[in-house]
XYZ file of C-alpha atoms in Angstrom:
296
model
C 23.231 -11.855 10.102
C 23.297 -10.447 13.645
C 20.255 -8.886 15.274
C 21.666 -5.342 15.125
C 22.198 -5.541 11.359
C 18.673 -6.891 10.834
C 17.224 -4.057 12.927
C 19.171 -1.407 10.975
C 18.046 -2.871 7.643
C 14.458 -3.197 8.872
C 14.203 0.442 9.947
C 15.976 1.536 6.763
C 13.351 -0.387 4.770
C 10.611 1.380 6.731
C 12.121 4.802 5.992
C 12.304 3.875 2.300
C 8.601 3.054 2.028
C 7.663 6.164 4.026
C 9.325 8.353 1.412
C 9.036 6.360 -1.821
C 5.376 5.389 -1.598
C 4.454 9.001 -0.939
C 5.652 9.821 -4.455
C 3.918 6.921 -6.198
C 0.453 8.482 -5.935
C 1.558 11.270 -8.262
C 3.139 8.803 -10.684
C -0.068 6.746 -10.761
C -2.188 9.852 -11.329
C -0.020 10.922 -14.280
C 0.234 7.455 -15.788
C -3.412 6.434 -15.581
C -4.472 9.559 -17.489
C -2.963 8.047 -20.636
C -3.547 4.304 -20.186
C -6.310 1.899 -19.091
C -5.845 1.336 -15.323
C -5.232 -2.406 -14.979
C -3.035 -2.658 -18.075
C -1.124 0.319 -16.697
C -0.693 -1.310 -13.282
C 0.156 -4.883 -14.336
C 3.425 -4.602 -16.348
C 5.571 -3.169 -13.568
C 4.587 -5.932 -11.133
C 5.122 -8.731 -13.661
C 8.484 -7.353 -14.764
C 9.644 -6.709 -11.201
C 8.587 -10.203 -10.121
C 10.411 -11.915 -12.996
C 13.602 -9.898 -12.531
C 13.648 -10.511 -8.788
C 13.068 -14.249 -9.238
C 16.001 -14.477 -11.666
C 18.329 -12.493 -9.384
C 17.311 -14.314 -6.211
C 17.610 -17.766 -7.791
C 21.015 -16.827 -9.220
C 22.110 -15.802 -5.706
C 21.037 -19.156 -4.308
C 17.721 -18.363 -2.633
C 15.258 -21.254 -2.480
C 11.812 -21.198 -4.040
C 8.855 -21.500 -1.621
C 7.613 -24.875 -0.524
C 4.588 -26.162 -2.460
C 2.230 -25.599 0.470
C 3.335 -21.959 0.722
C 2.299 -20.855 -2.758
C -1.379 -20.510 -1.885
C -0.527 -18.220 1.039
C 1.819 -16.144 -1.137
C -0.782 -15.854 -3.894
C -3.485 -14.775 -1.420
C -1.320 -12.051 0.124
C -0.145 -10.899 -3.298
C -3.719 -10.542 -4.534
C -4.775 -8.636 -1.402
C -1.769 -6.308 -1.100
C -1.103 -5.690 -4.789
C -3.753 -7.179 -7.054
C -6.743 -5.596 -5.314
C -5.257 -2.670 -3.370
C -2.922 -1.306 -6.022
C -5.335 -2.120 -8.834
C -8.264 -0.342 -7.190
C -6.153 2.693 -6.265
C -5.034 3.036 -9.882
C -8.662 2.874 -11.046
C -9.769 5.344 -8.365
C -7.146 7.921 -9.302
C -8.869 8.384 -12.626
C -11.435 10.453 -10.704
C -10.053 11.560 -7.316
C -6.888 13.564 -6.480
C -3.686 11.703 -5.628
C -3.359 13.578 -2.313
C -6.866 12.610 -1.212
C -6.147 8.984 -2.096
C -3.026 9.018 0.074
C -4.920 10.579 2.973
C -7.666 7.953 2.830
C -4.973 5.270 3.014
C -3.879 6.704 6.393
C -6.807 4.836 7.912
C -4.974 1.527 7.320
C -3.649 1.357 10.923
C -7.192 1.834 12.235
C -8.494 -1.009 10.076
C -5.612 -3.249 11.178
C -6.459 -2.604 14.835
C -10.144 -3.350 14.184
C -9.294 -6.628 12.431
C -6.910 -7.734 15.176
C -9.165 -6.638 18.055
C -12.736 -7.286 16.977
C -12.367 -10.064 14.419
C -9.288 -12.067 15.431
C -9.416 -11.155 19.145
C -5.616 -10.861 19.123
C -5.577 -7.408 20.702
C -7.646 -5.822 23.473
C -9.297 -2.490 22.808
C -8.742 0.314 25.295
C -9.755 3.956 25.631
C -6.722 5.182 23.669
C -7.457 2.925 20.708
C -11.187 3.651 20.635
C -10.589 7.414 20.909
C -7.906 7.245 18.215
C -10.191 5.445 15.780
C -13.015 7.939 16.310
C -10.704 10.952 15.977
C -9.096 9.445 12.885
C -12.402 9.066 11.086
C -13.336 12.596 12.121
C -10.183 13.685 10.313
C -11.283 11.835 7.174
C -14.633 13.643 7.267
C -12.852 16.982 7.662
C -10.616 16.227 4.691
C -13.523 15.247 2.494
C -15.176 18.461 3.732
C -16.563 20.374 0.789
C -15.933 17.324 -1.348
C -18.661 15.383 0.471
C -21.154 16.725 -2.061
C -19.021 15.194 -4.797
C -19.794 11.724 -3.435
C -23.153 11.888 -5.198
C -21.251 11.939 -8.487
C -20.963 8.291 -9.560
C -17.279 8.455 -10.595
C -16.061 10.342 -7.507
C -18.082 8.210 -5.103
C -16.921 5.045 -6.860
C -13.321 6.216 -6.521
C -13.672 6.643 -2.747
C -15.369 3.239 -2.462
C -12.564 1.535 -4.437
C -9.889 3.127 -2.246
C -11.804 1.983 0.846
C -11.988 -1.588 -0.454
C -8.297 -1.377 -1.275
C -7.252 -0.258 2.196
C -9.354 -3.033 3.748
C -7.651 -5.553 1.448
C -4.211 -4.150 2.334
C -4.950 -4.283 6.070
C -6.264 -7.838 5.801
C -3.217 -8.977 3.827
C -0.841 -7.328 6.290
C -2.492 -8.984 9.300
C -2.603 -12.329 7.476
C 1.130 -12.042 6.807
C 1.794 -11.346 10.483
C -0.012 -14.463 11.700
C 0.999 -16.831 8.859
C 4.783 -16.931 8.925
C 6.458 -18.694 6.001
C 9.898 -20.266 5.747
C 10.628 -18.617 2.379
C 12.873 -15.526 2.378
C 10.897 -12.220 2.399
C 12.414 -11.123 -0.928
C 11.465 -14.392 -2.646
C 8.022 -14.098 -1.071
C 7.660 -10.545 -2.436
C 8.845 -11.591 -5.908
C 6.150 -14.259 -6.266
C 3.520 -11.922 -4.812
C 4.363 -9.298 -7.450
C 4.255 -11.884 -10.231
C 0.934 -13.418 -9.157
C -0.668 -9.996 -8.617
C 0.599 -8.608 -11.922
C -0.795 -11.569 -13.849
C -4.118 -11.144 -12.021
C -4.271 -7.453 -12.979
C -3.334 -8.229 -16.576
C -6.057 -10.881 -16.907
C -8.620 -8.596 -15.257
C -7.715 -5.758 -17.617
C -8.143 -8.005 -20.655
C -11.469 -9.333 -19.365
C -12.698 -5.749 -18.913
C -11.787 -4.981 -22.519
C -8.990 -2.524 -21.755
C -6.931 -3.818 -24.686
C -9.392 -2.179 -27.093
C -8.563 1.274 -25.693
C -4.881 0.620 -25.058
C -2.420 3.416 -25.785
C 0.812 4.540 -24.159
C 2.044 8.115 -24.168
C 5.443 9.278 -23.022
C 4.105 10.350 -19.603
C 2.581 6.920 -18.979
C 5.815 5.192 -20.003
C 7.882 7.343 -17.629
C 5.369 6.643 -14.844
C 5.571 2.878 -15.417
C 9.375 2.958 -15.319
C 9.373 5.057 -12.134
C 6.807 2.828 -10.432
C 8.646 -0.300 -11.565
C 11.987 0.806 -10.099
C 10.898 2.679 -6.982
C 7.380 1.487 -6.210
C 7.927 -2.214 -6.939
C 11.617 -3.155 -6.968
C 12.594 -0.997 -3.984
C 9.350 -0.069 -2.219
C 7.439 -3.346 -2.089
C 10.415 -5.527 -1.205
C 11.280 -3.015 1.538
C 7.744 -3.377 2.887
C 7.906 -7.176 2.934
C 11.302 -7.072 4.665
C 10.113 -4.547 7.250
C 6.890 -6.405 8.020
C 8.896 -9.616 8.455
C 11.098 -8.127 11.183
C 9.112 -5.262 12.757
C 5.650 -5.083 14.404
C 2.960 -4.623 11.759
C 1.397 -1.820 13.819
C 4.674 0.115 13.582
C 5.337 -0.621 9.920
C 1.826 0.573 9.045
C 2.755 4.053 10.290
C 4.316 4.662 6.859
C 0.754 5.548 5.872
C 0.912 8.688 8.017
C 3.989 10.068 6.265
C 2.985 9.195 2.686
C 0.129 11.748 2.530
C 2.389 14.623 3.554
C 4.612 13.907 0.567
C 1.684 13.094 -1.738
C -0.195 16.284 -0.840
C 2.861 18.460 -1.382
C 3.944 17.029 -4.732
C 0.319 16.838 -5.920
C -0.019 20.543 -5.126
C 3.379 21.323 -6.647
C 3.081 19.403 -9.925
C -0.648 18.875 -10.526
C -2.122 21.992 -8.881
C -4.226 19.832 -6.562
C -6.032 21.656 -3.760
C -4.115 22.025 -0.484
C -6.498 23.947 1.775
C -6.378 24.760 5.476
C -9.280 22.371 6.087
C -7.361 19.517 4.466
C -4.306 20.281 6.616
C -6.442 20.376 9.779
C -8.011 17.068 8.789
C -4.581 15.531 8.191
C -3.401 16.706 11.626
C -6.571 15.255 13.172
C -5.834 11.884 11.584
C -2.263 12.010 12.897
C -3.627 12.707 16.388
C -5.839 9.647 16.067
C -2.897 7.577 14.882
C -0.853 8.700 17.887
C -3.606 7.575 20.250
C -3.918 4.198 18.521
C -0.166 3.629 18.778
C -0.260 4.715 22.428
C -3.050 2.242 23.024
C -1.016 -0.538 21.407
C 1.692 -0.060 24.041
C -0.625 -0.120 27.064
């Protein structure tokens, strides 16, 4: 495949995750209201992983080398097992739009990991200013909700999302600096399978099977997340991150909240106040400065 075709497909994959993943927060919010979180999250990843493995093997793609499985499993657990699992749990208590906005700090965390921990990137005034402005935006968005942090469930939800975005950032950076020979789609398929099994086992350990039930809304949510969130969205992410700079690919997190806030307001009557909009714009300003700093 020529370089031009790869670039077109890579940017198309990025556009797909910008739009699709913005809608998944609503689907998770609806689905988790009728099912235990981990047993709600696991089936779509397991099913998507199995189907992709069958299709890819039928089309002649090679399985990973033995030494690559541990790397694939680690990334799968970070990107899906922990991040997706914790977000699903958190959305039992916090709005889908707020969850999406908190995830916009992913690019900041990636820069911090690369600059301060791995020493792969040098900090400059743009990056430092962007990080500070971005977190100011988060505080603005939490705004009146800051008092809610004293409530155990709400505070726990914010903490779980924070752990999830750290796990996602770590997995993304790890993927960037640990290139594998396996095709990105085959890589994604095994990641989904490993992560789904992890979530299923964790759900059973936590006793979710005792309270298991599935309403029509949860079933529709699982199907939607399986097709769009997993089959299309996650494989698009793995393809994009394979061929584009991780700092650019991570900018999907700035577009997702716009979609999540709007559909959360439209379908779930979630709050969309002026203060939240100002906070979102503040975060975007911080993101712009970080990206500017990456190019200096």
